[in-house]
Coordinates of N, CA and C in Angstrom, one line a residue:
Chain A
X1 N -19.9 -7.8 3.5 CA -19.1 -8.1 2.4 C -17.9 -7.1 2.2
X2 N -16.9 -7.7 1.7 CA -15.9 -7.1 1.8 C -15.7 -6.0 0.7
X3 N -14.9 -4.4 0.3 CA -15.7 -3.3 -0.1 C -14.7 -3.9 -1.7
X4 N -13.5 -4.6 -1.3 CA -12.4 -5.0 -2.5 C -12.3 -6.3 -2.8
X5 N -12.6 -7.1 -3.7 CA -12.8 -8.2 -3.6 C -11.2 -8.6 -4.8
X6 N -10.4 -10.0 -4.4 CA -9.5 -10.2 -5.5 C -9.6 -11.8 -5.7
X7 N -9.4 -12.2 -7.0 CA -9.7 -13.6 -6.8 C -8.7 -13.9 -8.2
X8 N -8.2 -15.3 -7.9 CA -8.0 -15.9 -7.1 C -7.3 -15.3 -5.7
X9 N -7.2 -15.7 -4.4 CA -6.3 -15.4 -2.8 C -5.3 -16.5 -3.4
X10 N -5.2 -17.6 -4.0 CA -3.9 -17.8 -3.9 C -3.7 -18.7 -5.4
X11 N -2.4 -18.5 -6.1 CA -2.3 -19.3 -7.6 C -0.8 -19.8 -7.5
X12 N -0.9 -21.1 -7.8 CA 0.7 -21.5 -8.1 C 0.5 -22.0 -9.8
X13 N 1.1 -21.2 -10.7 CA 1.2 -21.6 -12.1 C 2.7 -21.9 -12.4
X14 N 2.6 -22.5 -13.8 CA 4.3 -23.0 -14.3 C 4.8 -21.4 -15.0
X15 N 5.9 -21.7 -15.0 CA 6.4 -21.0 -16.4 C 6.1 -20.7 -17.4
X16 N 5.9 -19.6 -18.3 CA 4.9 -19.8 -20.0 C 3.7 -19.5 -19.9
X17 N 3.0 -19.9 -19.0 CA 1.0 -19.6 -18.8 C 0.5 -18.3 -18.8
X18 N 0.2 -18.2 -18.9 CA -1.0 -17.0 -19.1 C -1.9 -16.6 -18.1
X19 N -1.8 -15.7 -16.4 CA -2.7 -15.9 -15.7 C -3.3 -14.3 -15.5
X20 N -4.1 -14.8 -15.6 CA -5.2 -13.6 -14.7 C -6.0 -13.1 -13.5
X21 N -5.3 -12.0 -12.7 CA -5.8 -11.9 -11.5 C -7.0 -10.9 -11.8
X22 N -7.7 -10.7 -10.8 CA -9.3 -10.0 -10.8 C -9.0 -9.4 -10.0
X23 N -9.9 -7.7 -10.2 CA -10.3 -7.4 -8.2 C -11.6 -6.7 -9.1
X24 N -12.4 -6.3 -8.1 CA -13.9 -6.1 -7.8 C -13.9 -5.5 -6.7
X25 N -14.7 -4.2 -7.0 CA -14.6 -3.5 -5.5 C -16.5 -2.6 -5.7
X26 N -16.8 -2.7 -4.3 CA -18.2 -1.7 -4.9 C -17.9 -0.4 -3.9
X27 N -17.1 0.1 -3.7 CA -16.8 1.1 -3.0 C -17.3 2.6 -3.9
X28 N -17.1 2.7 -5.0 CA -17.8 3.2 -5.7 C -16.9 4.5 -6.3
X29 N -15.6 3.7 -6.4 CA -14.7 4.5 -6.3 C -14.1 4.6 -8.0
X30 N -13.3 6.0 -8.6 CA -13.6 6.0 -10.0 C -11.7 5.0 -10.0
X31 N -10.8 5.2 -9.2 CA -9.5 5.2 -9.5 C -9.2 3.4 -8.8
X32 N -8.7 3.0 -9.6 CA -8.0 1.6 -9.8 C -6.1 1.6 -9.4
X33 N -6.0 0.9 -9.1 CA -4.1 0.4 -8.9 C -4.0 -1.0 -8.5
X34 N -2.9 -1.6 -9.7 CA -2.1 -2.8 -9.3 C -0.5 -2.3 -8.5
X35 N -0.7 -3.5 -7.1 CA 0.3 -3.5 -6.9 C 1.4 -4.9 -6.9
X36 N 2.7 -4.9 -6.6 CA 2.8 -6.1 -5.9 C 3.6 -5.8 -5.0
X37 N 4.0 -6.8 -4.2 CA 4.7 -6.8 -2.7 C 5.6 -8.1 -2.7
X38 N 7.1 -7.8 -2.8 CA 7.9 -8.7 -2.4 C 8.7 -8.2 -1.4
X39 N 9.9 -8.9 -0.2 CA 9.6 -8.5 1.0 C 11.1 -7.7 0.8
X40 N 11.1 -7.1 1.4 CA 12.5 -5.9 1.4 C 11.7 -5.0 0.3
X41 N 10.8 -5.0 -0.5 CA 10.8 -4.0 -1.5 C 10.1 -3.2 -1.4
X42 N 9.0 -3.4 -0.6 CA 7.6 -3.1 -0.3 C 6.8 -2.9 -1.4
X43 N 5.7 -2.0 -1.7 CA 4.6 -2.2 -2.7 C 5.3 -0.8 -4.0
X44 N 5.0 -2.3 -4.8 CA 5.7 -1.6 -5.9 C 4.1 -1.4 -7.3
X45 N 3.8 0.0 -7.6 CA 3.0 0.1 -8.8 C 3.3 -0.2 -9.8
X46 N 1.7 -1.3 -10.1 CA 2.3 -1.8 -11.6 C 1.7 -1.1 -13.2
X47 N 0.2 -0.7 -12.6 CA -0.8 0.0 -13.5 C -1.7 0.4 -12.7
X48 N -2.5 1.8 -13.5 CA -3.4 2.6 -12.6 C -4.7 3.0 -13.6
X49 N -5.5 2.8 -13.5 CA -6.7 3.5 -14.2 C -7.5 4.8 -13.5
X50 N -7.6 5.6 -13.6 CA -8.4 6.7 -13.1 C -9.8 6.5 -14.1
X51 N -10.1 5.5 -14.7 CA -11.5 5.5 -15.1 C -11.7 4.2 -16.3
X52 N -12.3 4.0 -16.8 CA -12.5 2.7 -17.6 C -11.9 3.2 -19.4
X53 N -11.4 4.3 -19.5 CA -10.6 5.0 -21.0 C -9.7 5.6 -20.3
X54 N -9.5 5.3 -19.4 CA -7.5 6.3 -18.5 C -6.9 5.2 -17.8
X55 N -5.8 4.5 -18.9 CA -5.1 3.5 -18.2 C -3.6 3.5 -18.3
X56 N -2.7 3.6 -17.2 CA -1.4 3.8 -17.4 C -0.6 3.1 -16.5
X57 N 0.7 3.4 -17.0 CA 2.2 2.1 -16.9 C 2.0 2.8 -15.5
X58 N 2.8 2.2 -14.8 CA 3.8 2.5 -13.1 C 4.9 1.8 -13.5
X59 N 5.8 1.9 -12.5 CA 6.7 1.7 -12.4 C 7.3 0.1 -12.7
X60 N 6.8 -0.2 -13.0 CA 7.0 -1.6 -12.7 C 6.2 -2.7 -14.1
X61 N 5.8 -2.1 -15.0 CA 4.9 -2.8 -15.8 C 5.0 -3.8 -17.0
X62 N 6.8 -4.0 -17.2 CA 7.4 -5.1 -18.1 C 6.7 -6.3 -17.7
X63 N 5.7 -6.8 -18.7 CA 5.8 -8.5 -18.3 C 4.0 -8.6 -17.8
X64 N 3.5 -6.9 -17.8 CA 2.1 -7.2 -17.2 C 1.4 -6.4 -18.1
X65 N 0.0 -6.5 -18.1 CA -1.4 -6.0 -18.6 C -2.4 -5.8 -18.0
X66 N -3.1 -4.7 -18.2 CA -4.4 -4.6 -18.0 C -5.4 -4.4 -18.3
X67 N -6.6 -4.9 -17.7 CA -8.3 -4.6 -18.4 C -8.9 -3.3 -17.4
X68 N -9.6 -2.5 -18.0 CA -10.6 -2.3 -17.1 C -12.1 -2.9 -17.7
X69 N -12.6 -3.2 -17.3 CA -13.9 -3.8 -17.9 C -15.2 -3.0 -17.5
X70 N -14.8 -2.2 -16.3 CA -16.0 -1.6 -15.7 C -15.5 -0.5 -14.5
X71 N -16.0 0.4 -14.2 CA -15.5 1.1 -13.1 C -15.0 0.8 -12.2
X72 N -16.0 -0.6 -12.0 CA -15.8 -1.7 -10.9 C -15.2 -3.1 -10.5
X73 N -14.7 -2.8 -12.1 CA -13.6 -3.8 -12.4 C -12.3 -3.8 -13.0
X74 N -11.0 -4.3 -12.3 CA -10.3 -4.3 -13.4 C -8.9 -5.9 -13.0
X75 N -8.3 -6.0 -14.0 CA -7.7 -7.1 -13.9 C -6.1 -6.9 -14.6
X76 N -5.5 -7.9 -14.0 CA -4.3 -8.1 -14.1 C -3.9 -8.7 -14.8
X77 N -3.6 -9.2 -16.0 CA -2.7 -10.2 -16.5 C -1.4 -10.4 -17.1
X78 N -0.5 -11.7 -16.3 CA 0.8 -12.0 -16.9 C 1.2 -12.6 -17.9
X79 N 1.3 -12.2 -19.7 CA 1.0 -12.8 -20.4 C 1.7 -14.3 -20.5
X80 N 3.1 -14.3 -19.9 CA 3.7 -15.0 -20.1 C 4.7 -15.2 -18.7
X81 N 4.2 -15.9 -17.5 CA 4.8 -16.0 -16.3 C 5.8 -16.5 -16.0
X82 N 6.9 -15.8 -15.5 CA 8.2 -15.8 -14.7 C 8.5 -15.9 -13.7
X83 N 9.4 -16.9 -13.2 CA 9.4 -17.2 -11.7 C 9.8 -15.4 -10.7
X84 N 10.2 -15.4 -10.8 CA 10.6 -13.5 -10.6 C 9.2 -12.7 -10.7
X85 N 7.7 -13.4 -11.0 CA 6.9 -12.4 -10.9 C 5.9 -13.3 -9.6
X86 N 7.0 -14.1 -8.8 CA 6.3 -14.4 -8.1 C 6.1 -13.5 -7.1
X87 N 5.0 -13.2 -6.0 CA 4.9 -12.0 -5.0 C 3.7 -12.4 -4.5
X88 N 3.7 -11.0 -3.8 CA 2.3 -11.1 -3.9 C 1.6 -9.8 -3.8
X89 N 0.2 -9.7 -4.6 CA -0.4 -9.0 -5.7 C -1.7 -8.6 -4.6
X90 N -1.7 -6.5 -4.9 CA -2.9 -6.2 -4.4 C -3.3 -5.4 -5.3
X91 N -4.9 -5.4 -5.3 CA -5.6 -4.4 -5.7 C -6.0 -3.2 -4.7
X92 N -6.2 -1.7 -5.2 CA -6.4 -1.0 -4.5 C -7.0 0.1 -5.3
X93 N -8.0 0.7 -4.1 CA -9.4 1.6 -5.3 C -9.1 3.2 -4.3
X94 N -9.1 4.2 -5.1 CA -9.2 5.6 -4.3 C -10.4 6.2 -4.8
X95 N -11.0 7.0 -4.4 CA -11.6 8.2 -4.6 C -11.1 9.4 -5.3
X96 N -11.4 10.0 -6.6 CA -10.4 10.9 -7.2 C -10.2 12.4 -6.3
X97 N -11.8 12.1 -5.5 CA -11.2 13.6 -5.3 C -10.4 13.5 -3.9
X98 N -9.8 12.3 -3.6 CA -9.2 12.2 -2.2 C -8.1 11.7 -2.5
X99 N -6.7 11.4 -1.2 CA -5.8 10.6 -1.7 C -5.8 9.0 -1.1
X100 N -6.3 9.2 -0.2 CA -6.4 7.6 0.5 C -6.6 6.6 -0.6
X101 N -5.9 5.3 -0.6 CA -6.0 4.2 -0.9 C -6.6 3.1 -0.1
X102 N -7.3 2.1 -0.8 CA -8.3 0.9 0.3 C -7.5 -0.1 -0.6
X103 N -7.0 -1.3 0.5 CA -6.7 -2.6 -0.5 C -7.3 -3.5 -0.4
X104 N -7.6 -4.6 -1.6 CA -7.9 -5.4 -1.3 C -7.2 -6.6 -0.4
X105 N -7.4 -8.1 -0.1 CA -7.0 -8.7 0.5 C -5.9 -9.6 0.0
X106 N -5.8 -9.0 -1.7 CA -3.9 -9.7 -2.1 C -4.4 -11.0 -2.6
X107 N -3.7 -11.0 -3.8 CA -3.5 -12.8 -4.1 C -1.8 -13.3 -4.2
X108 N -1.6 -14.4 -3.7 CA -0.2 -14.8 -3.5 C 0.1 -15.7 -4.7
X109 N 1.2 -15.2 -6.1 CA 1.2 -16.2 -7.0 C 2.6 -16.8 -6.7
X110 N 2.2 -17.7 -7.3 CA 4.2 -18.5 -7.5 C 3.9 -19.1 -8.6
X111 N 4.9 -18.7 -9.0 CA 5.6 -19.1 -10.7 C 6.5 -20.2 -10.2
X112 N 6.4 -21.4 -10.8 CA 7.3 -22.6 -10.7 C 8.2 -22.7 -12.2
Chain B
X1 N 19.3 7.5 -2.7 CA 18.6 7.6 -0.9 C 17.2 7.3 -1.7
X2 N 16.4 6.5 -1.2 CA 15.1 5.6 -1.0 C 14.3 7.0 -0.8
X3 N 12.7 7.6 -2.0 CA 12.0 8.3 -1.4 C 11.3 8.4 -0.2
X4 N 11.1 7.2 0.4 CA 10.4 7.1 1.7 C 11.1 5.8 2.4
X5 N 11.9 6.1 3.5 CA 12.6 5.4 4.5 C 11.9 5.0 5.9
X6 N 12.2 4.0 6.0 CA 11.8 3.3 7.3 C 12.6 2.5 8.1
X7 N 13.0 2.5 9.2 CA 13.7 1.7 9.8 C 12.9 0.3 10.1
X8 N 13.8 -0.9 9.2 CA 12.8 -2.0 8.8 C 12.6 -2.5 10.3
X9 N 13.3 -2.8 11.5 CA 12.8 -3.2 12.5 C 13.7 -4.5 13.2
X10 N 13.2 -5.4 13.7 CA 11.7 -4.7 14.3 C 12.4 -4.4 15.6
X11 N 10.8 -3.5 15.6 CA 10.6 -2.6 17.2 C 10.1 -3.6 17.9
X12 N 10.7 -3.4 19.3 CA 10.4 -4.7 20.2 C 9.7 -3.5 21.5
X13 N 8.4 -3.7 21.9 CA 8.0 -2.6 23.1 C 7.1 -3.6 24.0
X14 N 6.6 -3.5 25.4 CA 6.6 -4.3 26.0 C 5.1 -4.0 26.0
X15 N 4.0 -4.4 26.3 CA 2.6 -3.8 26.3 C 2.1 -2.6 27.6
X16 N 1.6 -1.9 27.1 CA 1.3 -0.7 27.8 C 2.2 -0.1 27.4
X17 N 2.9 0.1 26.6 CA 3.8 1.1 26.4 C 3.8 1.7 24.6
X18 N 4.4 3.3 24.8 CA 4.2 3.7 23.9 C 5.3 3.3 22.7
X19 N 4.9 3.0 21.3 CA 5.3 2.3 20.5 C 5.4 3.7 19.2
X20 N 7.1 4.0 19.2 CA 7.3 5.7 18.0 C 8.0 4.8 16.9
X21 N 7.2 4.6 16.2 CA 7.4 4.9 14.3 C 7.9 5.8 13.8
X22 N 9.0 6.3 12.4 CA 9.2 7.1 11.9 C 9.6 6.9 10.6
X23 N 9.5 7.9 10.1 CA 9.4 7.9 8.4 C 10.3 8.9 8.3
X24 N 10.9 9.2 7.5 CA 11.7 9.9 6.5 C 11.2 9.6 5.1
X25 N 11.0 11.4 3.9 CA 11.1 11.4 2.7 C 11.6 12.1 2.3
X26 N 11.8 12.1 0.8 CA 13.2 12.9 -0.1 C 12.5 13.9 -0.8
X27 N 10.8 13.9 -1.1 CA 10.6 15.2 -1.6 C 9.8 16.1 -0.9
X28 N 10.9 17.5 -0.4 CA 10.6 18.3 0.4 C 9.0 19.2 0.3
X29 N 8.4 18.8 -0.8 CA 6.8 19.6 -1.3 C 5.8 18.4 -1.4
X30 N 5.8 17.7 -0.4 CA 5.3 16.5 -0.3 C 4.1 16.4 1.0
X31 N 2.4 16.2 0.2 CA 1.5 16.9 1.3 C 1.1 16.3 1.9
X32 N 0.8 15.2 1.5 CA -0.3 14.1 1.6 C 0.9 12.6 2.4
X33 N 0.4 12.3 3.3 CA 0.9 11.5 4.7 C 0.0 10.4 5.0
X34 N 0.8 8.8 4.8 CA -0.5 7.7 5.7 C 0.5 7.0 6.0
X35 N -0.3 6.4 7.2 CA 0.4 5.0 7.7 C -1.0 3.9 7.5
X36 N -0.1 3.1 7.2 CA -1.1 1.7 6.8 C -0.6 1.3 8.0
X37 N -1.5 -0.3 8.1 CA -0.8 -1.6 9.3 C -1.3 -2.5 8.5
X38 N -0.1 -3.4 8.6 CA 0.0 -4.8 7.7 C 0.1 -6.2 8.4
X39 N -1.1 -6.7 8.8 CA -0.7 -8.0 9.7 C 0.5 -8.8 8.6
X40 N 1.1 -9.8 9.3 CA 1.8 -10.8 8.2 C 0.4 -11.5 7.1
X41 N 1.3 -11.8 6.0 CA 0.3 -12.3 4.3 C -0.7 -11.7 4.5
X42 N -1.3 -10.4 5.3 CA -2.5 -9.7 4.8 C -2.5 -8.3 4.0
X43 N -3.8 -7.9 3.8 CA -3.0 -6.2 2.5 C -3.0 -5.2 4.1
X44 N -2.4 -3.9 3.8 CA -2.3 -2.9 4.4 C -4.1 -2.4 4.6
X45 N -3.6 -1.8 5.8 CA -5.3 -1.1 6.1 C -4.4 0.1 6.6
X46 N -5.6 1.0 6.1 CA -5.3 2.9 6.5 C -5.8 3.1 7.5
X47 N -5.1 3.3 8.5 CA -5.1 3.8 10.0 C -4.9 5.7 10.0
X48 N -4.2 6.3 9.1 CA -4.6 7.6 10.0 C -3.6 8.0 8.5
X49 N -4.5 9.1 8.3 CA -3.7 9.9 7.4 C -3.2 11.6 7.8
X50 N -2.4 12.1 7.6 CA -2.1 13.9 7.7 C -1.4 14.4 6.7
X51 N -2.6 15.6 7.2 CA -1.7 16.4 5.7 C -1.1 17.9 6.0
X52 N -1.1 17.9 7.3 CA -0.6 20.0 7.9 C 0.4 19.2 9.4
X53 N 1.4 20.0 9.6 CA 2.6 20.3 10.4 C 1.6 19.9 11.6
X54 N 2.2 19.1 12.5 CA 1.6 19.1 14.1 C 1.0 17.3 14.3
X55 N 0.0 17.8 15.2 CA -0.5 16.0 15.9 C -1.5 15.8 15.5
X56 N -1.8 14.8 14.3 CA -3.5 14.3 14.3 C -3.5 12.9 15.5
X57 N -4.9 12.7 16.3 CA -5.1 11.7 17.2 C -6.5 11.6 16.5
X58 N -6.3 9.6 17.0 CA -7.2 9.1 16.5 C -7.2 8.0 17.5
X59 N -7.5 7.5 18.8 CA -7.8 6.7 19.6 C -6.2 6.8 20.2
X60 N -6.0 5.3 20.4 CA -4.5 5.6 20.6 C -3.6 5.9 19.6
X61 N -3.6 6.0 18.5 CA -2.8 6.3 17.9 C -2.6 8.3 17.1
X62 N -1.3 8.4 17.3 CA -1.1 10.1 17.1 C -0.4 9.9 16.2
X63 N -0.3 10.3 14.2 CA 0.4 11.1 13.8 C 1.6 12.2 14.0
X64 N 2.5 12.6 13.7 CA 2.8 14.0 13.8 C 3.7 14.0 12.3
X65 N 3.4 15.2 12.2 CA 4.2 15.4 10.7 C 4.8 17.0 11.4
X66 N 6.6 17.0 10.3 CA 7.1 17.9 10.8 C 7.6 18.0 9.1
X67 N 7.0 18.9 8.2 CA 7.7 18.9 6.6 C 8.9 20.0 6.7
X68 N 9.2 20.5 7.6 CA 10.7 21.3 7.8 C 11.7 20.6 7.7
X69 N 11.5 19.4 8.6 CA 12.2 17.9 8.7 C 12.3 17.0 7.7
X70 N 11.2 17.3 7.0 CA 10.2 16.2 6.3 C 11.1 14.9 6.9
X71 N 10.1 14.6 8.2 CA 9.8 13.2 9.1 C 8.1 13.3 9.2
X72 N 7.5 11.9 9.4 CA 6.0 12.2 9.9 C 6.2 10.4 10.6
X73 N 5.5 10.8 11.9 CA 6.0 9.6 12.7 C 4.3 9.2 13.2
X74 N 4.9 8.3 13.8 CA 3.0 7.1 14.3 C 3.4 6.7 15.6
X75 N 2.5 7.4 16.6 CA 2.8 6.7 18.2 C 1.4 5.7 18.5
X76 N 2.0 5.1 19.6 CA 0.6 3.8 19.7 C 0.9 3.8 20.9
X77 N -0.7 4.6 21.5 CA -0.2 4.2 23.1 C -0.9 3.7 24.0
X78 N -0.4 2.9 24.7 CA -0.7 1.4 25.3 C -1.0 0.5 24.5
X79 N 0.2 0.3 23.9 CA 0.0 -1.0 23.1 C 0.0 -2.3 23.4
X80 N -1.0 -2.6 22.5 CA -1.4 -4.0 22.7 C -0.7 -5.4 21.8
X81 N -0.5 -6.3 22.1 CA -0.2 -7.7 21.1 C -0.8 -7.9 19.7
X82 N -2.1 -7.5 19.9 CA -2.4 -7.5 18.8 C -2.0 -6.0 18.2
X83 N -1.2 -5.3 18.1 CA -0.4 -4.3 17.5 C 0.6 -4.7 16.7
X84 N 0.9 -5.7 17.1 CA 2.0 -6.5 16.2 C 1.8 -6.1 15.1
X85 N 2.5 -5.9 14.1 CA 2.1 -6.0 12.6 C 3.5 -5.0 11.6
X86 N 3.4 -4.7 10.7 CA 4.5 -4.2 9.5 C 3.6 -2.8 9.8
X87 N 4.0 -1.8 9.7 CA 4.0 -0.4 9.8 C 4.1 0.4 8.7
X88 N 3.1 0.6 7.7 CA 4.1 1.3 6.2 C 3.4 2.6 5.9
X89 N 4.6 3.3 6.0 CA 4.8 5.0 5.7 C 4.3 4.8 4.2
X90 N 3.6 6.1 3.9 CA 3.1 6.5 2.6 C 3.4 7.8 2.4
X91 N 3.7 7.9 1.5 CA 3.9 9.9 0.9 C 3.4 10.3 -0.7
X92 N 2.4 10.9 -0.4 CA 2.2 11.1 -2.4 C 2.9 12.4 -2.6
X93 N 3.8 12.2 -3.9 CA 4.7 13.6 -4.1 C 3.7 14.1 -4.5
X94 N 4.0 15.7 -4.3 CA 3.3 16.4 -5.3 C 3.5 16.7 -6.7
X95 N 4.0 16.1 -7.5 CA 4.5 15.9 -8.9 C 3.1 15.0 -9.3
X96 N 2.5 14.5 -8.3 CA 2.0 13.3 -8.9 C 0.5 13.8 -8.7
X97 N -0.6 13.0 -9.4 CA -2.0 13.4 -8.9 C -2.4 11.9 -8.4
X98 N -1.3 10.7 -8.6 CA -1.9 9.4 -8.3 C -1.6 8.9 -7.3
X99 N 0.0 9.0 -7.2 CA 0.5 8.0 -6.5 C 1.0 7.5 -5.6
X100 N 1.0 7.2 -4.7 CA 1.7 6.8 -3.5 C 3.1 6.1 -3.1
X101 N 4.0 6.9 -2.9 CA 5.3 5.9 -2.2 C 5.4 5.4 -1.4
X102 N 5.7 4.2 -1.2 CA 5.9 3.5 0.1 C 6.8 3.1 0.7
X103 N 7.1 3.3 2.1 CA 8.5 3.0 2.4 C 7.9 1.3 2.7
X104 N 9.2 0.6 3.2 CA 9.3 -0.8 3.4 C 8.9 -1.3 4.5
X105 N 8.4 -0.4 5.3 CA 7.7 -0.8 6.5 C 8.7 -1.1 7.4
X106 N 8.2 -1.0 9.0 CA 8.7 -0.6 9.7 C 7.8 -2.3 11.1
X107 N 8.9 -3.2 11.6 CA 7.9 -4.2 12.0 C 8.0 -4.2 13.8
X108 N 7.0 -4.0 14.1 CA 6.4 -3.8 15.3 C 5.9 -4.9 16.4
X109 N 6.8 -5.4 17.5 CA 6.4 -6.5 18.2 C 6.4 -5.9 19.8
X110 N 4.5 -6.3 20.3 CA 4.4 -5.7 21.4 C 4.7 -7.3 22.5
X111 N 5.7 -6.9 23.0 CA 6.1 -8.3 24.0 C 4.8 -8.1 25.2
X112 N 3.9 -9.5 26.0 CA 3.0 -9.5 26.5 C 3.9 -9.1 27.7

């Protein structure tokens, strides 16, 4: 089984909706990051948790939200979707006392 | 000037042959060094990280980091087709305890 899990792999929503991406990882790792990936821009941070009460902006966080729900979980949501937040979206888990990043396998949204 | 540069590509090399990646970054106290590989629509996977002046080897593939330069480059030798893939430079400043910059990747076609 895979160590990062993201669900939905792929969403096409309208304009206005409300969507929520997931990731799930049992790596056992304390540190969380949303990314996204549009092409020329490479991966851009959107939010980062270092623990389930330490959650913070990146660069990029107009237009997004996050849960941690569990060490082992945390989630994405756009409260209100814009064609411009189409990409595509990874999760990624570290180890605090290391720097490496693991990703998961990305969900591809498109905002119509 | 972009914190982490990559020459977007692509690198065209013929198989059996050695395949040189390079990165360029902007903050000269910068320790911590990865290269991901990114098939097309999949997430990045960590292939080899360094963090001290010189050559890490890890199969065919060699790191070398040079922070006087601050360049740290990725050789692949005897490369294969399935090597194909986006190449992306990582650098965590040391300002930061989180985060990773990414350059835009660098795209890699081994002709059979």
């Amino acid at each position: 089984d895979a160590d990062v899990t993201q669900t939905p792999r792929n969403r096409i929503t309208k304009t206005g909706k409300r969507i929520m991406l997931e990731c799930s990882q049992t790596k056992g790792h304390d540190r969380m990051y949303w990314y996204r990936q549009d092409p020329g821009l490479g991966l851009r941070l959107i939010y980062y948790s270092f623990d389930v009460k330490d959650i913070n902006k990146g660069e990029i966080s107009d237009g997004y939200s996050v849960s941690r729900q569990a060490q082992a979980k945390f989630s994405l949501s756009l409260e209100s979707a814009i064609p411009n937040q189409t990409a595509l979206y990874f999760c990624a888990t570290s180890d605090g006392g290391r720097d490496e990043q693991y990703f998961g396998p990305g969900t591809r949204l498109t905002v119509t | 000037q972009k914190e982490v540069e990559q020459n977007s590509g692509p690198l065209s090399v013929p198989e059996g042959a050695i395949a040189s990646l390079n990165c360029t970054y902007s903050d000269r106290v910068s320790q911590s060094f990865f290269w991901y590989r990114q098939y097309s629509g999949k997430s990045p996977e960590l292939i080899m990280s360094i963090y001290s002046n010189g050559d890490k080897e890890d199969g065919r593939f060699t790191a070398q980091l040079n922070k006087a330069s601050q360049y740290v480059s990725l050789l692949i030798r005897d490369s294969q087709p399935s090597d194909s893939a986006t190449y992306l430079c990582a650098v965590k400043p040391t300002d930061s305890s989180y985060k990773l910059i990414f350059g835009s990747g660098t795209r890699l076609l081994v002709r059979p």
